[in-house]
Coordinates of C-alpha atoms and ligand atoms in Angstrom, one line a residue:
M1 CA -24.2 19.7 17.2
V2 CA -23.0 16.1 16.4
R3 CA -20.2 15.8 13.7
L4 CA -20.7 12.7 11.8
I5 CA -18.6 10.8 9.2
D6 CA -20.4 8.9 6.5
S7 CA -17.8 6.3 5.8
H8 CA -19.3 4.9 2.6
A9 CA -21.3 6.5 -0.1
H10 CA -21.5 6.2 -3.8
L11 CA -21.8 9.9 -4.7
E12 CA -21.7 9.4 -8.4
D13 CA -25.2 7.9 -8.2
I14 CA -26.8 10.6 -6.3
K15 CA -29.2 12.7 -8.0
D16 CA -28.8 16.6 -7.1
L17 CA -25.5 16.0 -5.4
K18 CA -25.2 19.8 -4.3
N19 CA -28.5 19.8 -2.5
S20 CA -28.0 16.4 -1.1
L21 CA -24.7 17.4 0.4
Q22 CA -26.2 20.6 1.7
R23 CA -28.8 18.5 3.6
A24 CA -26.0 16.2 4.9
S25 CA -24.1 19.3 6.2
E26 CA -27.2 20.6 7.9
A27 CA -27.7 17.0 9.6
G28 CA -24.3 17.2 11.0
V29 CA -22.3 15.3 8.6
A30 CA -18.7 16.7 8.7
A31 CA -17.1 14.3 6.2
I32 CA -17.9 11.7 3.7
I33 CA -15.8 8.8 2.3
A34 CA -16.8 8.7 -1.5
V35 CA -15.9 5.2 -2.6
G36 CA -15.2 4.2 -6.1
S37 CA -16.5 1.2 -7.7
N38 CA -15.1 1.3 -11.3
H39 CA -12.8 3.3 -13.4
D40 CA -15.3 6.2 -14.1
S41 CA -16.4 6.4 -10.5
N42 CA -12.8 6.4 -9.4
R43 CA -12.3 9.4 -11.6
F44 CA -15.3 11.0 -10.3
V45 CA -14.5 10.6 -6.6
L46 CA -11.2 12.2 -7.1
E47 CA -12.9 15.1 -8.9
V48 CA -15.7 15.6 -6.5
S49 CA -13.4 15.6 -3.5
S50 CA -11.2 18.3 -4.8
R51 CA -14.2 20.6 -4.9
S52 CA -15.3 22.8 -2.0
W53 CA -18.6 21.9 -0.3
G54 CA -18.6 24.4 2.4
D55 CA -18.1 22.9 5.9
L56 CA -18.5 19.2 4.5
K57 CA -15.4 17.5 3.4
V58 CA -15.4 14.7 0.9
Y59 CA -12.5 12.3 0.7
P60 CA -12.0 9.7 -2.0
A61 CA -11.3 6.0 -1.9
L62 CA -10.5 4.1 -4.9
G63 CA -11.5 0.6 -5.8
V64 CA -13.2 -1.8 -8.1
H65 CA -16.5 -3.4 -6.7
P66 CA -16.7 -7.3 -7.2
W67 CA -19.9 -6.8 -9.3
E68 CA -17.9 -4.8 -11.8
I69 CA -15.3 -7.3 -12.5
S70 CA -16.7 -8.9 -15.6
R71 CA -17.1 -5.5 -17.1
S72 CA -14.2 -4.0 -19.2
Q73 CA -11.7 -1.6 -18.0
V74 CA -10.6 -3.5 -15.0
E75 CA -7.0 -3.2 -15.9
K76 CA -7.4 0.3 -16.6
A77 CA -9.0 0.9 -13.3
V78 CA -6.1 -0.9 -11.5
A79 CA -3.4 1.0 -13.3
F80 CA -5.3 4.4 -12.5
I81 CA -5.6 3.4 -8.8
K82 CA -1.7 2.6 -8.6
E83 CA -1.1 5.9 -10.0
K84 CA -3.4 7.9 -7.8
V85 CA -3.3 5.9 -4.5
N86 CA -1.5 8.8 -2.6
R87 CA -4.6 11.0 -3.2
A88 CA -7.0 8.5 -1.6
V89 CA -7.7 8.0 2.0
G90 CA -8.5 4.2 1.3
I91 CA -8.8 1.4 -1.0
G92 CA -12.5 0.6 -1.7
E93 CA -14.9 -0.4 -2.5
V94 CA -13.3 -3.8 -3.2
G95 CA -13.9 -7.3 -1.9
L96 CA -15.8 -10.5 -2.8
D97 CA -19.5 -11.4 -3.3
Y98 CA -20.6 -14.9 -3.6
W99 CA -24.3 -14.0 -2.9
Y100 CA -25.5 -14.7 -6.3
R101 CA -25.8 -18.1 -7.6
E102 CA -24.3 -17.3 -11.0
V103 CA -21.1 -16.6 -9.0
R104 CA -21.4 -19.4 -6.3
E105 CA -21.7 -22.0 -9.0
N106 CA -18.8 -20.5 -11.2
P107 CA -15.5 -21.3 -9.5
E108 CA -13.6 -19.5 -12.2
M109 CA -15.6 -16.2 -11.4
M110 CA -14.8 -16.7 -7.6
A111 CA -11.2 -17.2 -8.2
K112 CA -11.1 -14.1 -10.5
Q113 CA -12.7 -12.0 -7.6
R114 CA -10.1 -13.4 -5.2
S115 CA -7.3 -12.5 -7.4
L116 CA -8.4 -8.9 -7.9
F117 CA -9.2 -8.6 -4.2
R118 CA -5.7 -9.8 -3.5
T119 CA -4.2 -7.2 -5.9
F120 CA -6.0 -4.4 -3.9
L121 CA -5.0 -5.8 -0.7
K122 CA -1.4 -5.6 -1.8
I123 CA -1.7 -2.0 -3.0
A124 CA -3.2 -1.0 0.3
K125 CA -0.5 -2.8 2.2
R126 CA 2.4 -1.2 0.2
H127 CA 0.8 2.3 0.7
D128 CA -0.4 1.7 4.1
K129 CA -4.0 2.5 3.3
P130 CA -7.1 1.1 5.1
V131 CA -9.4 -1.1 3.0
I132 CA -13.1 -0.9 2.7
I133 CA -14.5 -4.2 2.0
H134 CA -17.7 -5.6 0.4
S135 CA -17.9 -9.1 1.8
R136 CA -21.6 -10.5 1.0
G137 CA -21.7 -14.2 1.2
A138 CA -17.9 -14.4 1.1
W139 CA -17.3 -13.3 4.6
N140 CA -14.8 -15.9 5.7
D141 CA -12.8 -15.8 2.4
C142 CA -12.6 -11.9 2.6
L143 CA -11.3 -12.1 6.1
N144 CA -8.9 -14.8 5.3
L145 CA -7.4 -12.8 2.4
V146 CA -7.1 -9.6 4.5
I147 CA -5.2 -11.5 7.2
E148 CA -3.0 -13.5 4.7
E149 CA -2.0 -10.3 2.9
D150 CA -1.2 -8.8 6.4
V151 CA -3.4 -5.6 6.0
K152 CA -3.3 -3.5 9.1
D153 CA -6.5 -1.5 8.7
A154 CA -9.8 -2.6 7.2
V155 CA -13.6 -1.8 7.6
F156 CA -16.1 -4.6 6.6
H157 CA -18.9 -2.5 5.4
W158 CA -22.5 -3.4 6.1
F159 CA -21.3 -6.6 7.6
T160 CA -23.9 -9.5 8.1
G161 CA -21.5 -12.3 8.5
P162 CA -21.4 -15.2 10.9
D163 CA -20.4 -14.8 14.5
N164 CA -17.1 -16.6 14.2
T165 CA -15.9 -14.6 11.4
L166 CA -17.1 -11.4 13.1
Q167 CA -15.2 -12.4 16.3
R168 CA -12.0 -13.1 14.3
L169 CA -12.2 -9.8 12.5
L170 CA -12.8 -7.9 15.8
D171 CA -9.7 -9.8 17.3
H172 CA -7.7 -8.4 14.4
G173 CA -8.8 -4.9 15.3
Y174 CA -10.8 -4.4 12.1
Y175 CA -14.0 -2.3 11.9
V176 CA -17.5 -2.9 10.9
S177 CA -19.7 -0.2 9.5
A178 CA -23.5 0.3 10.2
T179 CA -26.0 1.4 7.6
P180 CA -29.6 2.3 8.0
A181 CA -30.5 -1.5 7.6
A182 CA -29.5 -1.5 11.3
E183 CA -33.2 -0.4 11.7
Y184 CA -34.7 -3.7 10.5
S185 CA -32.1 -6.3 9.3
R186 CA -31.9 -9.2 11.7
E187 CA -28.3 -10.2 10.6
H188 CA -27.0 -6.6 10.6
R189 CA -28.5 -5.8 14.0
R190 CA -27.0 -9.0 15.4
V191 CA -23.6 -7.9 14.1
I192 CA -24.0 -4.4 15.6
Q193 CA -25.0 -5.7 18.9
K194 CA -21.9 -8.0 19.2
T195 CA -19.5 -5.3 17.9
P196 CA -17.9 -3.0 20.6
I197 CA -18.5 0.6 19.9
E198 CA -14.7 1.1 19.5
N199 CA -14.9 -1.1 16.3
L200 CA -18.0 0.7 14.7
L201 CA -18.3 3.2 12.1
L202 CA -21.5 4.7 10.5
E203 CA -22.2 4.9 6.8
T204 CA -25.2 5.1 4.3
D205 CA -24.0 3.2 1.2
S206 CA -26.0 5.9 -0.5
P207 CA -28.1 5.8 -2.7
V208 CA -29.0 2.2 -1.7
N209 CA -32.7 1.8 -1.3
Y210 CA -33.7 0.8 2.2
R211 CA -37.2 -0.5 2.3
G212 CA -38.6 2.0 -0.1
F213 CA -36.5 5.0 0.5
E214 CA -33.4 5.9 -1.5
A215 CA -30.7 6.9 1.0
E216 CA -28.5 10.0 0.9
P217 CA -25.6 10.9 3.3
A218 CA -28.1 12.9 5.5
D219 CA -29.7 9.5 6.3
I220 CA -26.6 8.6 8.5
I221 CA -28.9 10.0 11.1
R222 CA -30.9 6.8 10.8
S223 CA -27.7 4.6 11.1
L224 CA -26.8 6.7 14.2
H225 CA -30.1 6.3 15.9
A226 CA -30.6 2.6 15.2
V227 CA -27.1 2.0 16.6
A228 CA -27.7 4.0 19.7
K229 CA -31.0 2.1 20.4
L230 CA -29.4 -1.3 19.6
K231 CA -26.4 -0.9 21.9
G232 CA -28.3 1.3 24.6
I233 CA -25.8 4.2 24.4
S234 CA -26.7 7.9 23.9
I235 CA -26.7 9.2 20.5
E236 CA -24.0 11.8 21.4
A237 CA -21.7 9.0 22.6
V238 CA -22.2 7.0 19.4
A239 CA -21.7 9.9 17.2
E240 CA -18.5 10.8 19.0
E241 CA -17.0 7.5 19.2
T242 CA -17.9 6.3 15.6
S243 CA -16.5 9.7 14.2
E244 CA -13.4 9.4 16.2
N245 CA -12.9 5.8 14.8
A246 CA -13.4 6.9 11.3
S247 CA -11.1 9.9 11.7
S248 CA -8.3 7.5 13.0
L249 CA -8.9 4.8 10.5
F250 CA -8.8 7.1 7.5
N251 CA -6.3 9.6 8.9
I252 CA -8.5 12.5 8.5
D253 CA -9.4 15.6 10.6
I254 CA -13.0 16.6 11.2
Ligands
ZN1 ZN1 -21.2 0.3 -1.6

């Protein structure tokens, strides 16, 4: 049976987590990276990863999502992350999002996002942790900051950025992760086709809604099948290679 790693899921937002993780385990998921988005979710991922889930392992990553930046508790979240960083397998979900006009037309907000992202990149660098990056609409700025801060390991999650940014991130040895949107999103499919399997991870970004269905970690099977089809590689080979990549990036055993 294949052993998969869902490298990006928001477990605090999943209904009926226990059964959902059971289904993931039955689908062949060996490990999940539970990403944090804000102070409460960071506390949650630490707690949920300390529980036993049978054969399935849950590993925590700590971060503040760029959408959360205008809410309160950002400083509290940063202090908490600095204190708990050794328990995390990565820093994320962090990054920049210029997709929405309110942000794009607000230079102050963009600067605020960059400054917080830089703080997280410095924490990752200091503690030698990989970074899980949200880069929508801000692909080039994200990559520039990661390179500037000399971060060694990073995954650009659900990447849909332009070819030249993709090529540069691959040249630096960074990863890209594929979601179930690989079934239909033109931009995401282009990225997966151009990314060598050595630089690919699988994920679900659960519980994101993909064209009418709310994802849970078991839906990583859809990411797996879509990637295998796009790249013309067997399902087994994609599973093996992407799990190996995730296990080496996050320094975890599966
Ligand atoms: Zn996410």
